[in-house]
XYZ file of N, CA and C in Angstrom:
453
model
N 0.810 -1.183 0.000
C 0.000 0.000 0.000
C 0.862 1.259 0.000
N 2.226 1.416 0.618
C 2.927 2.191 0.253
C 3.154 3.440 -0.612
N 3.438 1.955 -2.353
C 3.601 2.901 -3.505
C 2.241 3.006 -3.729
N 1.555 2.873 -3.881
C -0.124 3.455 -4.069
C -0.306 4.913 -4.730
N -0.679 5.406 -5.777
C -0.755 6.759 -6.325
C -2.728 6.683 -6.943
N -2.729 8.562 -6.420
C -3.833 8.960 -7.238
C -3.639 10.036 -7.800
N -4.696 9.947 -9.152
C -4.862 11.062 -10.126
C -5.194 12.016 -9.627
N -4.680 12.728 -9.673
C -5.593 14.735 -9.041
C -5.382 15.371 -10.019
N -6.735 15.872 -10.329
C -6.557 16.731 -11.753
C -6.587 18.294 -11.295
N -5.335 19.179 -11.182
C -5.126 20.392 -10.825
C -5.938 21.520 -11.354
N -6.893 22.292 -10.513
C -7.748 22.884 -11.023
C -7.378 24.333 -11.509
N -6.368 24.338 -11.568
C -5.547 26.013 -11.930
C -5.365 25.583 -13.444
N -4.104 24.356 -14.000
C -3.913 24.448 -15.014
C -5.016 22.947 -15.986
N -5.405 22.553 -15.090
C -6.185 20.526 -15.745
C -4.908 19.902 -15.981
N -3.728 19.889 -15.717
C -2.972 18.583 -15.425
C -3.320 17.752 -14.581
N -3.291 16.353 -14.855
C -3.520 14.886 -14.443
C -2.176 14.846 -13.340
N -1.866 14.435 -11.991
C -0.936 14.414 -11.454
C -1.003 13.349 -10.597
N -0.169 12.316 -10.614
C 0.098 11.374 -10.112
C 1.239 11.363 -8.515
N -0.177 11.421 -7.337
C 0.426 11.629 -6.538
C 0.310 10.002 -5.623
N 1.297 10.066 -4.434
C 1.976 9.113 -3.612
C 0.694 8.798 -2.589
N -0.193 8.360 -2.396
C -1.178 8.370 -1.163
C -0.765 8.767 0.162
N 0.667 8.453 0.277
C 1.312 9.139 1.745
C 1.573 10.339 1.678
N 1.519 11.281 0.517
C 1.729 12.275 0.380
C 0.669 13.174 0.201
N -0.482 12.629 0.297
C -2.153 13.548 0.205
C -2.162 14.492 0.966
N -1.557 14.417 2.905
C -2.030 15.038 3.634
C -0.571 16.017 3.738
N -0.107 16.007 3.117
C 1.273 17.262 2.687
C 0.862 18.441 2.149
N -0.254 18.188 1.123
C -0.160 19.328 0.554
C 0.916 19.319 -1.037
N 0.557 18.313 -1.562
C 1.343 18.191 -2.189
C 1.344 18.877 -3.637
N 2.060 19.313 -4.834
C 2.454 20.867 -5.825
C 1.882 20.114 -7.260
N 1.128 20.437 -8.168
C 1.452 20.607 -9.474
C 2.178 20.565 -10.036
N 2.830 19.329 -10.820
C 4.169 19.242 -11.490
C 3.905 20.098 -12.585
N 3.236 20.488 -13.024
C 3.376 21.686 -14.318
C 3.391 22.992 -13.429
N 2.092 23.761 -13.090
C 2.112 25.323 -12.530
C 2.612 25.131 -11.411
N 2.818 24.917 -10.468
C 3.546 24.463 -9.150
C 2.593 24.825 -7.952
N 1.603 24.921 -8.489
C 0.310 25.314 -7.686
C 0.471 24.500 -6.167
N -0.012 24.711 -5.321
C -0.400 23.992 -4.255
C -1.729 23.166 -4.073
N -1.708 21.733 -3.702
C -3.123 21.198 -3.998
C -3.590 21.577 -2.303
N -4.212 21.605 -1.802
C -4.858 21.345 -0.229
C -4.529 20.126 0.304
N -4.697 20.039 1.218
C -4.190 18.494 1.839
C -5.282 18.111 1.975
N -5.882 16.817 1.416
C -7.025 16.220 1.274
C -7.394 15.262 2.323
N -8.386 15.629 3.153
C -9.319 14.218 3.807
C -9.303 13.432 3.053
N -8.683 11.946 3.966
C -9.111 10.845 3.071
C -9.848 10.244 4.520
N -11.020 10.065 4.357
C -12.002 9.778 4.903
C -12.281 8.006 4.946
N -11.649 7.508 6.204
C -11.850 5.605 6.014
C -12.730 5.266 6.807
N -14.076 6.030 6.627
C -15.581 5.830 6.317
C -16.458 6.196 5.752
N -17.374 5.787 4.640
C -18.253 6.808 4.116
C -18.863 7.952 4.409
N -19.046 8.745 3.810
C -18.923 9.974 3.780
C -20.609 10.534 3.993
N -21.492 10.625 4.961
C -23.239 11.311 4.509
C -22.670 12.108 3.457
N -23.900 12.609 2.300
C -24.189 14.026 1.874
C -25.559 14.086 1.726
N -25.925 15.340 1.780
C -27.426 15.428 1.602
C -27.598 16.512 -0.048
N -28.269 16.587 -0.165
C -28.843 17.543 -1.580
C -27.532 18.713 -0.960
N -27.400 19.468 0.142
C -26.765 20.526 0.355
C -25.672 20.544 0.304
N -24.663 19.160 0.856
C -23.611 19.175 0.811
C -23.024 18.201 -0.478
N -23.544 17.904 -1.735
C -23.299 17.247 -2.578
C -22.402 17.509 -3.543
N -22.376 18.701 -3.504
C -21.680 19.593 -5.332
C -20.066 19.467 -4.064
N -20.217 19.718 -2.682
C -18.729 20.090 -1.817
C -18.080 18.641 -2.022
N -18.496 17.452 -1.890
C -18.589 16.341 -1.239
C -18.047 15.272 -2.482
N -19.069 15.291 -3.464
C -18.996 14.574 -4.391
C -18.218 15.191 -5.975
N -18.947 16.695 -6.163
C -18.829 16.994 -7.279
C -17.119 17.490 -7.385
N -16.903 17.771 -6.443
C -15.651 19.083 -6.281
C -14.434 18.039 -5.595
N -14.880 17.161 -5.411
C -13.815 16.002 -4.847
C -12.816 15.962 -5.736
N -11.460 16.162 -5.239
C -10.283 15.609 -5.987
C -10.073 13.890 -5.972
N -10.781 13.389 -5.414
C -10.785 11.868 -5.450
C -11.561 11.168 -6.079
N -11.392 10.493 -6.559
C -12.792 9.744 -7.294
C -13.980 9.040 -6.336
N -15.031 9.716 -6.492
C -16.078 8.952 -5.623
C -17.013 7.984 -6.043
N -17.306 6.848 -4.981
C -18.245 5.779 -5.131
C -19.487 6.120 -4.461
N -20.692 6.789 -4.922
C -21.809 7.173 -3.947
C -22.671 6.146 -3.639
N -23.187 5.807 -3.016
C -23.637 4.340 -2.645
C -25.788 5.569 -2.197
N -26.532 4.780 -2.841
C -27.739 5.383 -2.706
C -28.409 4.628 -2.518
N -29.453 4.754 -1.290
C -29.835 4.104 -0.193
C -30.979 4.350 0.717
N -31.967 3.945 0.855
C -33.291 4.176 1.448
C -32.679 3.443 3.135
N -33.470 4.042 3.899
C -33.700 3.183 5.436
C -34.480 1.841 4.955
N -35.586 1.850 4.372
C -36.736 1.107 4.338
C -36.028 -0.352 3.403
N -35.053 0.139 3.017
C -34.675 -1.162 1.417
C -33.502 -1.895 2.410
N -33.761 -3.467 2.800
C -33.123 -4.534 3.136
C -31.749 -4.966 2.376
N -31.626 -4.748 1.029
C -30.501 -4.817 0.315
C -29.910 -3.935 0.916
N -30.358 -2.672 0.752
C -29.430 -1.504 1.224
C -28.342 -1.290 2.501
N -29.335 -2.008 3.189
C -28.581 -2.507 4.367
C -27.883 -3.195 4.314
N -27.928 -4.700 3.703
C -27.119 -5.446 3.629
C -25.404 -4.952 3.419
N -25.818 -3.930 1.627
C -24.399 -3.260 1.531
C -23.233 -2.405 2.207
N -24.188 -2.016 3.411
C -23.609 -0.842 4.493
C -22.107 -1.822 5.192
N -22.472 -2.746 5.496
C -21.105 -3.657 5.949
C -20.160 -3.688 4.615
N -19.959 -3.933 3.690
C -19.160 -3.843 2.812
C -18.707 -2.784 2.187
N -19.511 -1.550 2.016
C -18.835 -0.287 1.827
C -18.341 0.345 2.919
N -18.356 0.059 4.090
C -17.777 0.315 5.365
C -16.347 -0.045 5.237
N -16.188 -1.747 5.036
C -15.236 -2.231 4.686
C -14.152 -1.782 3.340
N -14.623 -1.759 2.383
C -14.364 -0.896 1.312
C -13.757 0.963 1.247
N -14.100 1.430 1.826
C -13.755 2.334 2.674
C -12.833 2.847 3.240
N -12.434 1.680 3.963
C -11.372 1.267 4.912
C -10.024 1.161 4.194
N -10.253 -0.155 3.058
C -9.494 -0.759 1.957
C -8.743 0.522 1.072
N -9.722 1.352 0.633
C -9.534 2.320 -0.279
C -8.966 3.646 0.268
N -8.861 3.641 1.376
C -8.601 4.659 1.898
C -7.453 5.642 1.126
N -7.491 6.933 0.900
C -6.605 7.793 0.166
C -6.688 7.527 -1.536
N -7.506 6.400 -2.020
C -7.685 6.175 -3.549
C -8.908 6.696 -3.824
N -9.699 6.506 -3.064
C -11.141 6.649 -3.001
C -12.099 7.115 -2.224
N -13.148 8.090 -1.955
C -14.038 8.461 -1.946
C -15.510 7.803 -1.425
N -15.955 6.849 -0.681
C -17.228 6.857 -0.522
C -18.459 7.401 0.145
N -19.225 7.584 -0.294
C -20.085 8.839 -0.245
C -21.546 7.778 -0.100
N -22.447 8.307 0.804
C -23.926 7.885 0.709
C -24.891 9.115 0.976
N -25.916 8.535 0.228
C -26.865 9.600 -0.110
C -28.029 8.820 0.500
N -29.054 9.051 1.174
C -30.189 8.852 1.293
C -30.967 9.519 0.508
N -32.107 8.630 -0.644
C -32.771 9.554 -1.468
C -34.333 9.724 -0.960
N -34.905 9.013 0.205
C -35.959 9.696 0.645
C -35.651 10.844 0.941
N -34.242 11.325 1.781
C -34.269 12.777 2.784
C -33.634 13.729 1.721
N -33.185 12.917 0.378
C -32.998 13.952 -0.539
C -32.532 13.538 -1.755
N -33.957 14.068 -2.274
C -34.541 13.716 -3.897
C -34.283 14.624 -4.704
N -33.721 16.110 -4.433
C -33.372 16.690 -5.428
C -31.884 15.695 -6.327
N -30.984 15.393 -5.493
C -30.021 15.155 -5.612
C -30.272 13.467 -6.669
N -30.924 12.800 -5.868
C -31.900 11.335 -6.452
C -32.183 11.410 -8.216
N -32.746 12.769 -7.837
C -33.969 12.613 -9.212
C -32.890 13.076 -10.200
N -32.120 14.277 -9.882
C -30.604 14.618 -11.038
C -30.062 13.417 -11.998
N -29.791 12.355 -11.050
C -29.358 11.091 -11.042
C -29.856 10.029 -12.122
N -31.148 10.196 -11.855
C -32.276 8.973 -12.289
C -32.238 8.004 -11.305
N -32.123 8.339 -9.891
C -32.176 7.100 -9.198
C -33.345 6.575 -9.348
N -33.647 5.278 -9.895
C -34.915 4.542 -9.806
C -34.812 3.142 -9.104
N -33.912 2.566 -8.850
C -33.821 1.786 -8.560
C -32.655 1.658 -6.791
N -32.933 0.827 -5.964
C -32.258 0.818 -4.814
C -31.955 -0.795 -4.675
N -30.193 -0.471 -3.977
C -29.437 0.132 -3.989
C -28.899 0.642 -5.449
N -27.972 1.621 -5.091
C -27.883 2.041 -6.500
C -26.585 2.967 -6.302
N -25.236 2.342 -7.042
C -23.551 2.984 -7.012
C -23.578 3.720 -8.171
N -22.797 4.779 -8.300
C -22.824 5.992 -9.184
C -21.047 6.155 -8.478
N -20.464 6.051 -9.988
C -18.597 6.208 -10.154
C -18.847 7.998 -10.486
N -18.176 8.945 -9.963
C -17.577 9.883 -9.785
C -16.461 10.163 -10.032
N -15.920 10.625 -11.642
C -14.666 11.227 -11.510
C -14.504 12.505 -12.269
N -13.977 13.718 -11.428
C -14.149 14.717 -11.993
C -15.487 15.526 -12.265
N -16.203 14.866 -10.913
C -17.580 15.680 -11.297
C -18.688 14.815 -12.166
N -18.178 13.901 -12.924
C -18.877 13.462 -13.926
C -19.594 11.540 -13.218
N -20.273 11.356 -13.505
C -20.756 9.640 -13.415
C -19.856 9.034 -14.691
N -18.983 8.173 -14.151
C -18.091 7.521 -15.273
C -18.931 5.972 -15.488
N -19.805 5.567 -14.364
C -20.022 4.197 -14.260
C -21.157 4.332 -13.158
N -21.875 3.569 -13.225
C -23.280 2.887 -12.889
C -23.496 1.156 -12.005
N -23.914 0.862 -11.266
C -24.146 -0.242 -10.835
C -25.669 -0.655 -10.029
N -26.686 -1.223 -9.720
C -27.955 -1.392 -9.688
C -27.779 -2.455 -8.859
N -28.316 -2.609 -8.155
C -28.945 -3.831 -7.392
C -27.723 -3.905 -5.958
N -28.157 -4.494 -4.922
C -27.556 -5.152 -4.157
C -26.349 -6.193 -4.741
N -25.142 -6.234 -3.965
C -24.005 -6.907 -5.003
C -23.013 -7.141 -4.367
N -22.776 -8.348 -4.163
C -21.480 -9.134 -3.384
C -19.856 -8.245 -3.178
N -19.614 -8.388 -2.203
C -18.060 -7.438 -1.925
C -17.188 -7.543 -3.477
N -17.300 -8.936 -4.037
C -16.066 -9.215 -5.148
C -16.626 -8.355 -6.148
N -18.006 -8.143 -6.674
C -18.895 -7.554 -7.798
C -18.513 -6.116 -7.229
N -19.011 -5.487 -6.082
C -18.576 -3.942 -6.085
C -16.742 -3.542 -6.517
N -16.009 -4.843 -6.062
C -14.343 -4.485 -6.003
C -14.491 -4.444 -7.570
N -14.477 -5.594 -8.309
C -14.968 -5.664 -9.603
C -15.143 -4.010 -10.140
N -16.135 -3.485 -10.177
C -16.180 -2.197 -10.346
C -15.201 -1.011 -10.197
N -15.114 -1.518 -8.901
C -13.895 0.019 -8.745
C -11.988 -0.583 -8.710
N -11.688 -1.493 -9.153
C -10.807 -1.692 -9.982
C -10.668 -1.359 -11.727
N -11.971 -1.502 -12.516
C -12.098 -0.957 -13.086
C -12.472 0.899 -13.383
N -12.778 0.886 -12.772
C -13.106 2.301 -12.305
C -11.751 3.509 -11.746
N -10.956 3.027 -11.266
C -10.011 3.305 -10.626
C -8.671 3.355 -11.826
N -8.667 2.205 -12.618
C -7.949 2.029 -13.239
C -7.841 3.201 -14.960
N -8.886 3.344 -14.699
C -9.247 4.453 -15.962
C -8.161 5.980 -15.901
């Protein structure tokens, strides 16, 4: 876990920069403008957001996020809470996980097309790179964000 690197795309010039994961909470420079990045929370538990804190959380993230969307009432949903917990943990400084409850907030839901629960939405750069539906075994979510990650 050591050599471990993530993409941060520098918002002064859009260079792609391949930084050290031990080096996130440094503060670490822009190899082109020499900008300073912030020293980034890496958060090794999912993350709430609600409609309010979403664009801070998810959109504006220098990390790539996994939003995990999720009713109280949906039994799958639950089920997944132990494994993105775990996941979380795993990913720590690569990744981002984020949950949304879309009863307590449907603006954010309906943007989405959430129609279906549970329901993963890949985050990079602001954008949904990738999609996943249903309740889904630890190896099927890793599955995903190995691919996802790897992009």
């Amino acid at each position: 876990m050591a050599n471990e690197t993530v993409l941060i795309r520098c918002r002064s010039c859009g260079t792609r920069n391949r930084i050290p994961t031990a080096r996130l909470q440094d503060g670490p420079r822009c190899g082109r403008c020499k900008n300073s990045f912030p020293a980034i929370p890496t958060p090794s538990r999912p993350v709430m957001v609600t409609d309010r804190t979403f664009a801070n959380e998810v959109i504006a993230s220098p990390l790539p996020v996994m939003l995990d969307c999720w009713a109280s009432w949906c039994a799958p949903c639950g089920a997944m809470a132990p494994i993105l917990d775990d996941l979380a943990r795993a990913y720590v400084g690569r990744l981002k996980i984020a949950k949304l409850n879309v009863d307590q907030n449907p603006v954010t839901a309906s943007r989405y097309s959430v129609m279906s629960l549970p329901m993963l939405l890949f985050f990079r750069d602001g954008k949904v790179v990738d999609t996943a539906a249903g309740a889904l075994p630890r190896q099927e979510v890793e599955r995903y964000l190995w691919r996802f990650l790897s992009r």
